[in-house]
Short mmCIF file of C-alpha atoms in Angstrom, two decimals:
data_model
loop_
_atom_site.label_atom_id
_atom_site.label_comp_id
_atom_site.label_asym_id
_atom_site.label_seq_id
_atom_site.Cartn_x
_atom_site.Cartn_y
_atom_site.Cartn_z
CA MET A 1402 -24.50 12.17 -9.44
CA SER A 1403 -21.21 11.38 -11.12
CA THR A 1404 -21.26 10.76 -14.83
CA SER A 1405 -19.36 8.41 -17.10
CA THR A 1406 -19.12 7.72 -20.78
CA HIS A 1407 -21.24 4.59 -20.38
CA THR A 1408 -23.10 2.69 -17.69
CA PRO A 1409 -20.72 2.16 -14.74
CA THR A 1410 -19.94 -1.50 -14.29
CA MET A 1411 -17.13 -3.63 -12.97
CA THR A 1412 -16.96 -6.90 -14.88
CA ARG A 1413 -14.47 -9.60 -13.92
CA GLY A 1414 -12.26 -8.50 -16.79
CA MET A 1415 -12.36 -4.88 -15.61
CA VAL A 1416 -11.45 -5.94 -12.06
CA LEU A 1417 -8.42 -7.83 -13.39
CA LEU A 1418 -7.46 -4.82 -15.50
CA PHE A 1419 -7.68 -2.45 -12.52
CA ALA A 1420 -5.69 -4.94 -10.39
CA PHE A 1421 -2.93 -5.12 -13.00
CA CYS A 1422 -2.75 -1.32 -13.26
CA CYS A 1423 -2.61 -0.92 -9.48
CA GLY A 1424 0.17 -3.48 -9.11
CA ALA A 1425 2.23 -1.95 -11.90
CA ILE A 1426 1.86 1.60 -10.58
CA VAL A 1427 2.55 0.87 -6.91
CA GLY A 1428 5.67 -1.10 -7.85
CA ASN A 1429 7.35 2.19 -8.78
CA ILE A 1430 7.66 3.04 -5.09
CA TYR A 1431 9.57 -0.13 -4.22
CA TYR A 1432 11.92 -0.81 -7.13
CA ALA A 1433 14.82 1.16 -5.62
CA GLN A 1434 14.73 -0.37 -2.14
CA PRO A 1435 16.78 -3.55 -2.73
CA ILE A 1436 19.27 -1.94 -5.14
CA ILE A 1437 20.30 1.31 -3.41
CA GLY A 1438 23.70 -0.29 -2.80
CA LEU A 1439 24.19 -0.46 -6.57
CA ILE A 1440 22.72 2.96 -7.36
CA ALA A 1441 24.58 5.09 -4.80
CA PRO A 1442 28.21 4.56 -5.95
CA ASP A 1443 27.27 4.83 -9.62
CA ILE A 1444 25.73 8.31 -9.27
CA GLY A 1445 28.28 9.60 -6.74
CA LEU A 1446 26.13 9.25 -3.63
CA SER A 1447 27.82 8.18 -0.41
CA SER A 1448 26.77 4.91 1.19
CA THR A 1449 25.48 6.75 4.26
CA MET A 1450 23.17 8.82 2.05
CA ALA A 1451 21.91 5.87 0.00
CA SER A 1452 18.81 5.42 2.15
CA VAL A 1453 17.75 8.97 1.21
CA ILE A 1454 16.68 7.49 -2.15
CA VAL A 1455 14.01 5.39 -0.45
CA SER A 1456 13.05 8.17 1.95
CA LEU A 1457 12.49 10.72 -0.82
CA THR A 1458 10.32 8.28 -2.77
CA GLN A 1459 8.20 7.77 0.33
CA ILE A 1460 8.04 11.51 1.01
CA GLY A 1461 6.95 12.10 -2.56
CA TYR A 1462 4.22 9.49 -2.17
CA ALA A 1463 3.02 11.14 1.05
CA LEU A 1464 2.86 14.53 -0.66
CA GLY A 1465 0.93 13.02 -3.54
CA LEU A 1466 -1.53 11.37 -1.16
CA PHE A 1467 -2.27 14.67 0.52
CA PHE A 1468 -2.23 17.06 -2.44
CA LEU A 1469 -3.18 14.95 -5.48
CA VAL A 1470 -5.51 12.15 -4.36
CA PRO A 1471 -8.24 14.51 -3.04
CA LEU A 1472 -8.52 15.90 -6.57
CA GLY A 1473 -10.26 12.63 -7.43
CA ASP A 1474 -13.36 14.18 -5.83
CA LEU A 1475 -13.05 17.33 -7.96
CA LEU A 1476 -11.54 16.57 -11.39
CA GLU A 1477 -12.36 14.01 -14.07
CA ASN A 1478 -10.69 10.84 -12.79
CA ARG A 1479 -9.32 9.29 -15.98
CA ARG A 1480 -7.63 12.47 -17.14
CA LEU A 1481 -6.08 12.99 -13.71
CA MET A 1482 -4.65 9.45 -13.71
CA ILE A 1483 -3.26 9.81 -17.22
CA ILE A 1484 -1.48 13.04 -16.29
CA THR A 1485 0.09 11.50 -13.19
CA SER A 1486 1.14 8.46 -15.24
CA LEU A 1487 2.90 10.68 -17.76
CA VAL A 1488 4.77 12.37 -14.91
CA ALA A 1489 5.73 8.92 -13.62
CA ILE A 1490 7.12 7.94 -17.04
CA LEU A 1491 9.29 11.07 -17.23
CA SER A 1492 10.45 10.61 -13.62
CA LEU A 1493 11.43 6.97 -14.16
CA LEU A 1494 13.32 7.87 -17.32
CA GLY A 1495 15.03 10.67 -15.42
CA ALA A 1496 16.15 8.14 -12.81
CA ALA A 1497 17.34 5.70 -15.47
CA PHE A 1498 19.53 8.23 -17.27
CA SER A 1499 20.66 10.47 -14.39
CA GLN A 1500 24.39 10.81 -13.78
CA GLN A 1501 24.29 13.23 -10.85
CA PRO A 1502 22.97 12.46 -7.35
CA ASN A 1503 20.79 15.57 -7.17
CA VAL A 1504 19.04 14.71 -10.43
CA PHE A 1505 18.38 11.17 -9.29
CA LEU A 1506 17.05 12.30 -5.90
CA VAL A 1507 14.64 14.76 -7.52
CA ALA A 1508 13.51 12.00 -9.88
CA SER A 1509 12.96 9.70 -6.87
CA LEU A 1510 10.77 12.32 -5.21
CA LEU A 1511 8.70 12.69 -8.38
CA VAL A 1512 8.39 8.92 -8.83
CA GLY A 1513 6.73 8.70 -5.43
CA PHE A 1514 4.59 11.79 -6.02
CA SER A 1515 3.24 10.55 -9.36
CA SER A 1516 2.56 6.98 -8.24
CA VAL A 1517 -0.50 7.96 -6.19
CA SER A 1518 -2.74 7.50 -9.23
CA VAL A 1519 -3.32 4.01 -7.81
CA GLN A 1520 -5.23 5.67 -4.97
CA ILE A 1521 -7.48 7.40 -7.47
CA LEU A 1522 -8.09 4.18 -9.37
CA ILE A 1523 -9.32 2.22 -6.34
CA PRO A 1524 -12.06 4.71 -5.30
CA LEU A 1525 -13.09 4.87 -8.96
CA ALA A 1526 -13.59 1.10 -8.93
CA ALA A 1527 -15.60 1.40 -5.71
CA HIS A 1528 -17.79 4.00 -7.41
CA LEU A 1529 -18.38 1.82 -10.45
CA ALA A 1530 -19.15 -1.33 -8.43
CA PRO A 1531 -22.68 -1.99 -7.11
CA GLU A 1532 -23.09 -1.95 -3.33
CA GLU A 1533 -23.66 -5.70 -3.00
CA SER A 1534 -20.33 -6.59 -4.68
CA ARG A 1535 -18.19 -3.59 -3.73
CA GLY A 1536 -16.12 -5.54 -1.21
CA ARG A 1537 -15.36 -8.30 -3.72
CA VAL A 1538 -14.38 -5.76 -6.37
CA VAL A 1539 -12.12 -3.75 -4.06
CA GLY A 1540 -10.64 -6.97 -2.68
CA GLY A 1541 -9.80 -8.26 -6.14
CA ILE A 1542 -8.11 -5.01 -7.07
CA MET A 1543 -6.24 -4.86 -3.77
CA SER A 1544 -4.77 -8.31 -4.44
CA GLY A 1545 -3.12 -6.77 -7.50
CA LEU A 1546 -1.86 -3.89 -5.37
CA LEU A 1547 -0.29 -6.20 -2.80
CA LEU A 1548 1.27 -8.35 -5.52
CA GLY A 1549 2.81 -5.19 -6.95
CA ILE A 1550 4.27 -4.32 -3.55
CA LEU A 1551 5.60 -7.82 -2.91
CA LEU A 1552 6.91 -8.56 -6.41
CA ALA A 1553 8.57 -5.19 -7.07
CA ARG A 1554 11.57 -5.92 -4.84
CA PRO A 1555 12.50 -9.38 -6.19
CA LEU A 1556 11.83 -8.25 -9.75
CA SER A 1557 14.10 -5.25 -9.26
CA SER A 1558 16.87 -7.44 -7.83
CA VAL A 1559 16.72 -9.91 -10.70
CA ILE A 1560 16.73 -7.23 -13.42
CA ALA A 1561 19.59 -5.37 -11.74
CA ASP A 1562 21.64 -8.57 -11.40
CA HIS A 1563 21.38 -9.33 -15.12
CA PHE A 1564 21.10 -5.93 -16.82
CA GLY A 1565 22.17 -3.28 -14.31
CA TRP A 1566 20.13 -1.01 -12.04
CA ARG A 1567 19.30 1.51 -14.79
CA ALA A 1568 17.39 -1.20 -16.66
CA VAL A 1569 15.04 -1.45 -13.66
CA PHE A 1570 13.82 2.12 -14.13
CA GLY A 1571 13.82 1.86 -17.92
CA THR A 1572 11.63 -1.25 -17.71
CA ALA A 1573 9.33 0.48 -15.23
CA ALA A 1574 8.98 3.47 -17.58
CA ALA A 1575 8.07 1.15 -20.47
CA LEU A 1576 5.46 -0.55 -18.30
CA MET A 1577 3.99 2.82 -17.34
CA ILE A 1578 3.64 3.68 -21.03
CA VAL A 1579 1.50 0.56 -21.38
CA ILE A 1580 -0.50 1.55 -18.30
CA SER A 1581 -1.12 5.03 -19.72
CA VAL A 1582 -2.52 3.53 -22.93
CA VAL A 1583 -4.74 1.20 -20.91
CA LEU A 1584 -6.04 4.08 -18.79
CA ALA A 1585 -6.76 6.20 -21.87
CA THR A 1586 -8.56 3.50 -23.82
CA MET A 1587 -10.21 1.12 -21.36
CA VAL A 1588 -10.99 2.95 -18.10
CA PRO A 1589 -14.31 4.83 -18.08
CA LYS A 1590 -14.50 8.54 -17.40
CA ARG A 1591 -15.91 9.87 -14.16
CA GLN A 1592 -16.61 13.54 -13.51
CA PRO A 1593 -17.37 14.10 -9.80
CA SER A 1594 -20.29 16.35 -8.93
CA HIS A 1595 -18.41 17.93 -6.02
CA SER A 1596 -17.99 21.68 -6.57
CA ALA A 1597 -15.43 23.48 -4.44
CA SER A 1598 -12.11 25.26 -4.72
CA TYR A 1599 -8.93 23.27 -4.26
CA GLY A 1600 -8.30 25.03 -0.93
CA GLN A 1601 -11.76 24.09 0.31
CA LEU A 1602 -11.18 20.51 -0.83
CA ILE A 1603 -7.96 20.21 1.17
CA GLY A 1604 -9.53 21.95 4.15
CA SER A 1605 -12.38 19.45 4.15
CA LEU A 1606 -9.96 16.63 4.96
CA TRP A 1607 -9.88 17.65 8.61
CA THR A 1608 -13.67 17.91 8.66
CA LEU A 1609 -14.02 14.39 7.30
CA LEU A 1610 -11.52 13.05 9.81
CA ARG A 1611 -13.43 14.60 12.71
CA LYS A 1612 -16.81 13.54 11.37
CA HIS A 1613 -16.22 9.84 10.78
CA SER A 1614 -15.12 7.73 13.76
CA VAL A 1615 -15.00 4.65 11.50
CA LEU A 1616 -12.36 6.39 9.38
CA ARG A 1617 -10.25 7.25 12.43
CA GLN A 1618 -10.51 3.74 13.84
CA ARG A 1619 -9.78 1.93 10.59
CA ALA A 1620 -6.88 4.28 9.83
CA PHE A 1621 -5.41 3.56 13.27
CA TYR A 1622 -5.72 -0.23 12.91
CA GLN A 1623 -4.22 -0.35 9.45
CA GLY A 1624 -1.47 2.15 10.25
CA LEU A 1625 -0.25 -0.19 12.98
CA MET A 1626 -0.67 -3.26 10.78
CA PHE A 1627 1.37 -1.69 8.00
CA ALA A 1628 4.04 -0.69 10.52
CA THR A 1629 4.38 -4.39 11.32
CA PHE A 1630 4.38 -5.28 7.61
CA SER A 1631 7.11 -2.76 6.73
CA LEU A 1632 9.14 -3.66 9.80
CA PHE A 1633 9.18 -7.33 8.78
CA TRP A 1634 9.96 -6.83 5.10
CA THR A 1635 12.69 -4.27 5.79
CA ALA A 1636 14.41 -6.41 8.41
CA VAL A 1637 13.98 -9.92 6.98
CA PRO A 1638 16.47 -9.43 4.09
CA LEU A 1639 19.09 -8.43 6.70
CA GLU A 1640 18.30 -11.52 8.77
CA LEU A 1641 18.41 -13.83 5.76
CA ALA A 1642 21.66 -12.39 4.40
CA ARG A 1643 23.62 -11.98 7.63
CA ASN A 1644 22.48 -14.95 9.69
CA HIS A 1645 21.38 -17.49 7.07
CA GLY A 1646 23.79 -16.75 4.23
CA LEU A 1647 21.16 -16.30 1.53
CA SER A 1648 22.17 -14.59 -1.71
CA GLN A 1649 20.28 -11.71 -3.29
CA THR A 1650 18.55 -14.09 -5.69
CA GLN A 1651 17.56 -16.43 -2.87
CA ILE A 1652 16.15 -13.49 -0.91
CA ALA A 1653 14.17 -12.54 -4.00
CA LEU A 1654 12.70 -16.06 -4.08
CA PHE A 1655 11.83 -15.75 -0.39
CA ALA A 1656 9.91 -12.55 -1.15
CA LEU A 1657 7.94 -14.43 -3.80
CA VAL A 1658 6.71 -16.84 -1.13
CA GLY A 1659 5.25 -13.91 0.77
CA ALA A 1660 3.17 -13.01 -2.27
CA ILE A 1661 0.88 -15.93 -1.38
CA GLY A 1662 -0.70 -13.55 1.13
CA ALA A 1663 -2.29 -11.63 -1.74
CA ILE A 1664 -5.10 -14.23 -1.84
CA ALA A 1665 -6.50 -12.54 1.27
CA ALA A 1666 -7.88 -9.61 -0.73
CA PRO A 1667 -10.70 -11.33 -2.64
CA ILE A 1668 -11.53 -13.49 0.39
CA SER A 1669 -11.85 -10.49 2.70
CA GLY A 1670 -13.89 -8.61 0.11
CA ARG A 1671 -16.43 -11.42 -0.01
CA LEU A 1672 -16.55 -11.61 3.79
CA ALA A 1673 -17.24 -7.88 3.96
CA ASP A 1674 -20.03 -8.15 1.36
CA ALA A 1675 -21.57 -10.96 3.43
CA GLY A 1676 -21.61 -8.81 6.56
CA HIS A 1677 -18.73 -10.49 8.42
CA THR A 1678 -16.47 -7.43 8.72
CA ARG A 1679 -16.18 -7.50 12.51
CA VAL A 1680 -15.32 -11.19 12.81
CA ALA A 1681 -12.89 -11.07 9.88
CA SER A 1682 -11.19 -7.96 11.31
CA LEU A 1683 -10.79 -9.64 14.69
CA LEU A 1684 -9.24 -12.73 13.12
CA ALA A 1685 -6.86 -10.64 11.00
CA LEU A 1686 -5.63 -8.69 14.03
CA VAL A 1687 -5.30 -11.78 16.25
CA PHE A 1688 -3.30 -13.80 13.71
CA ALA A 1689 -1.11 -10.79 12.86
CA ALA A 1690 -0.17 -10.52 16.54
CA LEU A 1691 0.63 -14.25 16.58
CA SER A 1692 2.40 -14.34 13.21
CA PHE A 1693 5.89 -13.85 14.67
CA LEU A 1694 5.68 -16.96 16.87
CA PRO A 1695 7.35 -19.22 14.25
CA ALA A 1696 10.56 -17.34 15.08
CA LEU A 1697 10.69 -19.44 18.25
CA ILE A 1698 11.09 -22.76 16.42
CA HIS A 1699 14.38 -24.63 16.18
CA PRO A 1700 17.15 -22.65 14.38
CA ALA A 1701 17.50 -25.43 11.78
CA TYR A 1702 14.01 -24.59 10.53
CA SER A 1703 14.11 -20.85 11.15
CA VAL A 1704 14.00 -19.88 7.46
CA ILE A 1705 10.79 -21.88 7.11
CA GLY A 1706 9.48 -20.09 10.20
CA LEU A 1707 10.29 -16.71 8.66
CA ALA A 1708 8.46 -17.73 5.50
CA VAL A 1709 5.39 -18.74 7.52
CA THR A 1710 5.48 -15.39 9.30
CA GLY A 1711 5.69 -13.58 5.97
CA VAL A 1712 2.72 -15.40 4.45
CA VAL A 1713 0.48 -15.11 7.53
CA LEU A 1714 1.39 -11.47 8.12
CA ASP A 1715 0.81 -10.53 4.48
CA PHE A 1716 -2.55 -12.32 4.54
CA CYS A 1717 -3.68 -10.53 7.72
CA VAL A 1718 -2.47 -7.08 6.65
CA GLN A 1719 -4.15 -7.42 3.27
CA MET A 1720 -7.39 -8.69 4.80
CA ASN A 1721 -7.58 -5.85 7.30
CA MET A 1722 -6.77 -3.29 4.60
CA VAL A 1723 -9.61 -4.41 2.33
CA LEU A 1724 -12.08 -4.64 5.20
CA GLY A 1725 -11.10 -1.13 6.23
CA GLN A 1726 -11.45 0.26 2.73
CA ARG A 1727 -14.88 -1.34 2.34
CA ALA A 1728 -16.03 0.34 5.56
CA VAL A 1729 -14.46 3.71 4.70
CA TYR A 1730 -15.86 3.82 1.16
CA ALA A 1731 -19.36 3.24 2.53
CA LEU A 1732 -19.24 6.44 4.61
CA ASP A 1733 -19.77 9.00 1.83
CA ALA A 1734 -19.85 8.22 -1.89
CA HIS A 1735 -19.10 11.84 -2.84
CA SER A 1736 -15.97 11.99 -0.67
CA ARG A 1737 -14.33 8.66 -1.49
CA GLY A 1738 -11.22 10.25 -2.96
CA ARG A 1739 -10.55 12.28 0.18
CA LEU A 1740 -11.54 9.45 2.51
CA ASN A 1741 -9.13 7.19 0.67
CA ALA A 1742 -6.41 9.85 0.89
CA LEU A 1743 -6.79 10.03 4.67
CA TYR A 1744 -6.96 6.26 5.08
CA THR A 1745 -3.95 5.63 2.85
CA THR A 1746 -1.90 8.39 4.46
CA SER A 1747 -2.31 6.63 7.80
CA ILE A 1748 -1.04 3.42 6.19
CA PHE A 1749 1.96 5.28 4.77
CA ILE A 1750 2.79 6.84 8.14
CA GLY A 1751 2.68 3.43 9.81
CA GLY A 1752 4.80 1.89 7.06
CA ALA A 1753 7.34 4.72 7.28
CA VAL A 1754 7.67 4.21 11.04
CA GLY A 1755 8.14 0.47 10.62
CA SER A 1756 10.79 0.90 7.93
CA ALA A 1757 12.61 3.63 9.85
CA ILE A 1758 13.09 1.59 13.03
CA ALA A 1759 13.75 -1.79 11.39
CA SER A 1760 17.49 -1.50 10.82
CA VAL A 1761 18.06 0.19 14.19
CA LEU A 1762 16.22 -2.55 16.07
CA PHE A 1763 17.92 -5.31 14.10
CA ASP A 1764 21.42 -3.88 14.60
CA HIS A 1765 20.93 -3.52 18.36
CA GLY A 1766 18.82 -6.53 19.26
CA GLY A 1767 18.77 -8.86 16.28
CA TRP A 1768 15.65 -10.66 15.11
CA SER A 1769 14.25 -10.98 18.64
CA TRP A 1770 13.73 -7.22 18.82
CA ILE A 1771 11.96 -7.31 15.47
CA VAL A 1772 9.65 -10.00 16.83
CA ILE A 1773 8.85 -7.93 19.92
CA ALA A 1774 8.20 -4.71 17.99
CA GLY A 1775 6.19 -6.36 15.23
CA SER A 1776 4.00 -8.26 17.67
CA THR A 1777 3.50 -5.12 19.77
CA PHE A 1778 2.22 -3.04 16.84
CA ALA A 1779 -0.33 -5.69 15.92
CA LEU A 1780 -1.31 -6.24 19.57
CA ILE A 1781 -2.01 -2.53 20.06
CA ALA A 1782 -4.28 -2.60 17.01
CA LEU A 1783 -6.09 -5.66 18.40
CA ILE A 1784 -6.62 -4.06 21.82
CA ALA A 1785 -7.93 -0.85 20.22
CA PHE A 1786 -10.34 -2.87 18.06
CA VAL A 1787 -11.70 -4.80 21.05
CA ILE A 1788 -12.18 -1.57 23.03
CA HIS A 1789 -13.99 0.13 20.13
CA GLN A 1790 -16.26 -2.85 19.57
CA ALA A 1791 -17.11 -3.05 23.28
CA GLY A 1792 -17.98 0.64 23.25
CA GLU A 1793 -20.26 0.24 20.24
CA ARG A 1794 -22.07 -2.70 21.82
CA ARG A 1795 -22.56 -0.71 25.02
CA VAL A 1796 -24.09 2.21 23.09
CA VAL A 1797 -26.42 -0.12 21.20
CA SER A 1798 -27.58 -1.81 24.42
CA GLU A 1799 -28.24 1.55 26.07
CA VAL A 1800 -30.31 2.73 23.11
CA ALA A 1801 -32.26 -0.55 23.07
#
């Protein structure tokens, strides 16, 4: 069994603390996205290479998911998170003070790499929570994670508008110092009982993926859902700026509206604890596929339609994510770090695909192509879910 400095428990206050930490840490990945146009000329990076900043941060995050997160099943969790947080602080400061493009790009890679401590914190919370309330606990923490994702972009834009882009990274570094103190003083220790070499730990990822069909299915659903999510939030600022004349500050306010979707996390956690995972998953996938329909309303109300799409889509993506995590964490308590690494990597891959094709689709086909692609991703996930559920019911009936 895993040990801790005191009896593992997740009080309401601890859930809020974990949620705050997750939101603050994950925000590091998204701060640069809306301000690359300000960063690139200041550090001597060409406009065509500006998107490399975002790409390297995402690549760093992917590398951290694969190489760092599994260590949560091997090393003492709190110490591992503190170390990664210290690396994040140095990386953010490096970005804030860099004058050369190469230095900034390396810092961007390290910012992504060191921000995966959030994916160590969530399995730790699942370990500390009792079985009957695990979904509620994970859901509450995931609401903080989604808020961090949704609020990072508008917050970055506002800070950059008033104090310059370097202040964004300086502020993020200061916040990470606070997070490091919180982790060191308020988060309980957990030493996993798993004994293996690092090579064996990484090698076991493939074994876990082959062993657990629930992991493969949930990773597939959420990868597609996050592709839709990233597609929308990468393309909608272009739509709002080019076709609706919104300023950067107005776009930031629009992004705040989407944050309403974060309320899905605690709701979905409670539904999972009550045994309604299948029904809730079906509803999340159905409404995600339908969420782009408001784009068909009259052009005079199209901004309102986009806002409705953002809220509904965020709600559905968040609900499906929490339901998936609840199911994945229940597979093997001793492998939660690696299971989470595999599950989250699938989400990252889907998000990377959505982000990568967003500008291409928008430039060639406008918002209508975004609607088609976004709806298609969610529809594929829905069809796969229905097929999997039909197969499970058939197996159960044959056994009976």
